[in-house]
Short mmCIF file of C-alpha atoms in Angstrom, two decimals:
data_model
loop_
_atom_site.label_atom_id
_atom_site.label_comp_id
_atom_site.label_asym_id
_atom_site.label_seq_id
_atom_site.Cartn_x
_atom_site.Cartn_y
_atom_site.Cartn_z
CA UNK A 10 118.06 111.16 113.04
CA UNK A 11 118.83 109.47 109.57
CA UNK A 12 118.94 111.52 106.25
CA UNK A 13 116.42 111.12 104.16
CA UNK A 14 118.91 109.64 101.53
CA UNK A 15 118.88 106.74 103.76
CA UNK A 16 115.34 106.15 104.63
CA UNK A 17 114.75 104.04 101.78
CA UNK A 18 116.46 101.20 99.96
CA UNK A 19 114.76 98.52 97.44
CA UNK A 20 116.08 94.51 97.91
CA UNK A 21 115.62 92.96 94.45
CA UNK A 22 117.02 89.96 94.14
CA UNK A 23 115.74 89.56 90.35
CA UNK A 24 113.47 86.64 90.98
CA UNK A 25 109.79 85.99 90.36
CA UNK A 26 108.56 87.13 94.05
CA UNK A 27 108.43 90.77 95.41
CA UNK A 28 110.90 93.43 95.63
CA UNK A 29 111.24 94.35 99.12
CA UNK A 30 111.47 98.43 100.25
CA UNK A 31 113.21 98.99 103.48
CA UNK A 32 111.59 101.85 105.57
CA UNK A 33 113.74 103.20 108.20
CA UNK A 34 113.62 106.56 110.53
CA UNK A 35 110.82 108.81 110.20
CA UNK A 36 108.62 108.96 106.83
CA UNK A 37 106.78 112.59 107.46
CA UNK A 38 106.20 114.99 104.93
CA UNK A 39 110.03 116.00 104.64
CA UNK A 40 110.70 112.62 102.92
CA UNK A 41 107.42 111.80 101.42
CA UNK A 42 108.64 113.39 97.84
CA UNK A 43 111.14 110.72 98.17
CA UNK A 44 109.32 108.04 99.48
CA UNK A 45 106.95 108.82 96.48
CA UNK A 46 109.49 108.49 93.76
CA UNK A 47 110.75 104.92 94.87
CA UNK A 48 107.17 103.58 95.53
CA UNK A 49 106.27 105.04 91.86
CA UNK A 50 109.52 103.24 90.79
CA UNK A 51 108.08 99.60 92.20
CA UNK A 52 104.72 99.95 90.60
CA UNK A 53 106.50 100.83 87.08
CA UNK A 54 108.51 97.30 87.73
CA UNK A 55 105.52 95.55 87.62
CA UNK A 56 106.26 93.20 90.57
CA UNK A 57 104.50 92.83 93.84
CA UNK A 58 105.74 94.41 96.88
CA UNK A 59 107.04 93.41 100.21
CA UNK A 60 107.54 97.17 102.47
CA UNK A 61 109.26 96.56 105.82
CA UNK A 62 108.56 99.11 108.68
CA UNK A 63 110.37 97.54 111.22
CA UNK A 64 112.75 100.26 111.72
CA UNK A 65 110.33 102.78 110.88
CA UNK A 66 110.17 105.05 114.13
CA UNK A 67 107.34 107.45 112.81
CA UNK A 68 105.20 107.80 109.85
CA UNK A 69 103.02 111.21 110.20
CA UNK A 70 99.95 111.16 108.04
CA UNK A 71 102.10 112.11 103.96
CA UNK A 72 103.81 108.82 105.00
CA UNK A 73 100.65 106.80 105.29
CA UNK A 74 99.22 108.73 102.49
CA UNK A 75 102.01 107.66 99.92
CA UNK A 76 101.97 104.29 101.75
CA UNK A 77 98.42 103.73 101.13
CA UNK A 78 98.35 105.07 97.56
CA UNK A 79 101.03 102.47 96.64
CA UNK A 80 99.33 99.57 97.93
CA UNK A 81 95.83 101.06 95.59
CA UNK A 82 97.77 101.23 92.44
CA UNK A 83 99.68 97.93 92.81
CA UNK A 84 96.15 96.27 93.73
CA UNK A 85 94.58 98.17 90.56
CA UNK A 86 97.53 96.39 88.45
CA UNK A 87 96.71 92.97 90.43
CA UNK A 88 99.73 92.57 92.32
CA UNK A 89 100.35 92.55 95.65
CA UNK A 90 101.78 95.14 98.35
CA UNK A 91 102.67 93.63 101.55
CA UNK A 92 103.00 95.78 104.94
CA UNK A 93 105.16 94.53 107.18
CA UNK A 94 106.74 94.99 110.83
CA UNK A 95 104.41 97.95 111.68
CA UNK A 96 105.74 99.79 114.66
CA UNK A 97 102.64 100.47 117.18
#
């Protein structure tokens, strides 16, 4: 299992298009406080957002929760959030 500290990292590559966050391992209520701060940190950007769950291997339902609230607050700021490479 990865540590949380590695669940998360943000590709910016300082251009006009979205940053990217990398999900990886399992986003459940044990990392969601960190998950949180890093989504809050992309909507403060003001920039779209491209979030990659390709290797995600579970989200439980605090994942989806601060998953979903990111995508409502960068649509309330019109920008985009982009879900990606959803595991079934």
């Amino acid at each position: 299992r990865m540590t949380s500290a590695h669940q998360f990292s943000v590709a910016d590559d300082g251009g006009p298009g979205p940053v990217r966050l990398n999900l990886s391992g399992r986003v459940t209520v044990e990392s969601a406080a960190q998950f949180r701060g890093a989504a809050l940190a992309l909507v403060a950007g003001g920039r779209p957002v491209r979030v990659c769950c390709g290797a995600v291997e579970h989200f439980d339902a605090a994942g989806l929760q601060v998953l979903v609230a990111l995508g409502r607050e960068l649509l309330g700021r019109g920008l985009r959030c982009d879900v990606e490479d959803v595991p079934p």
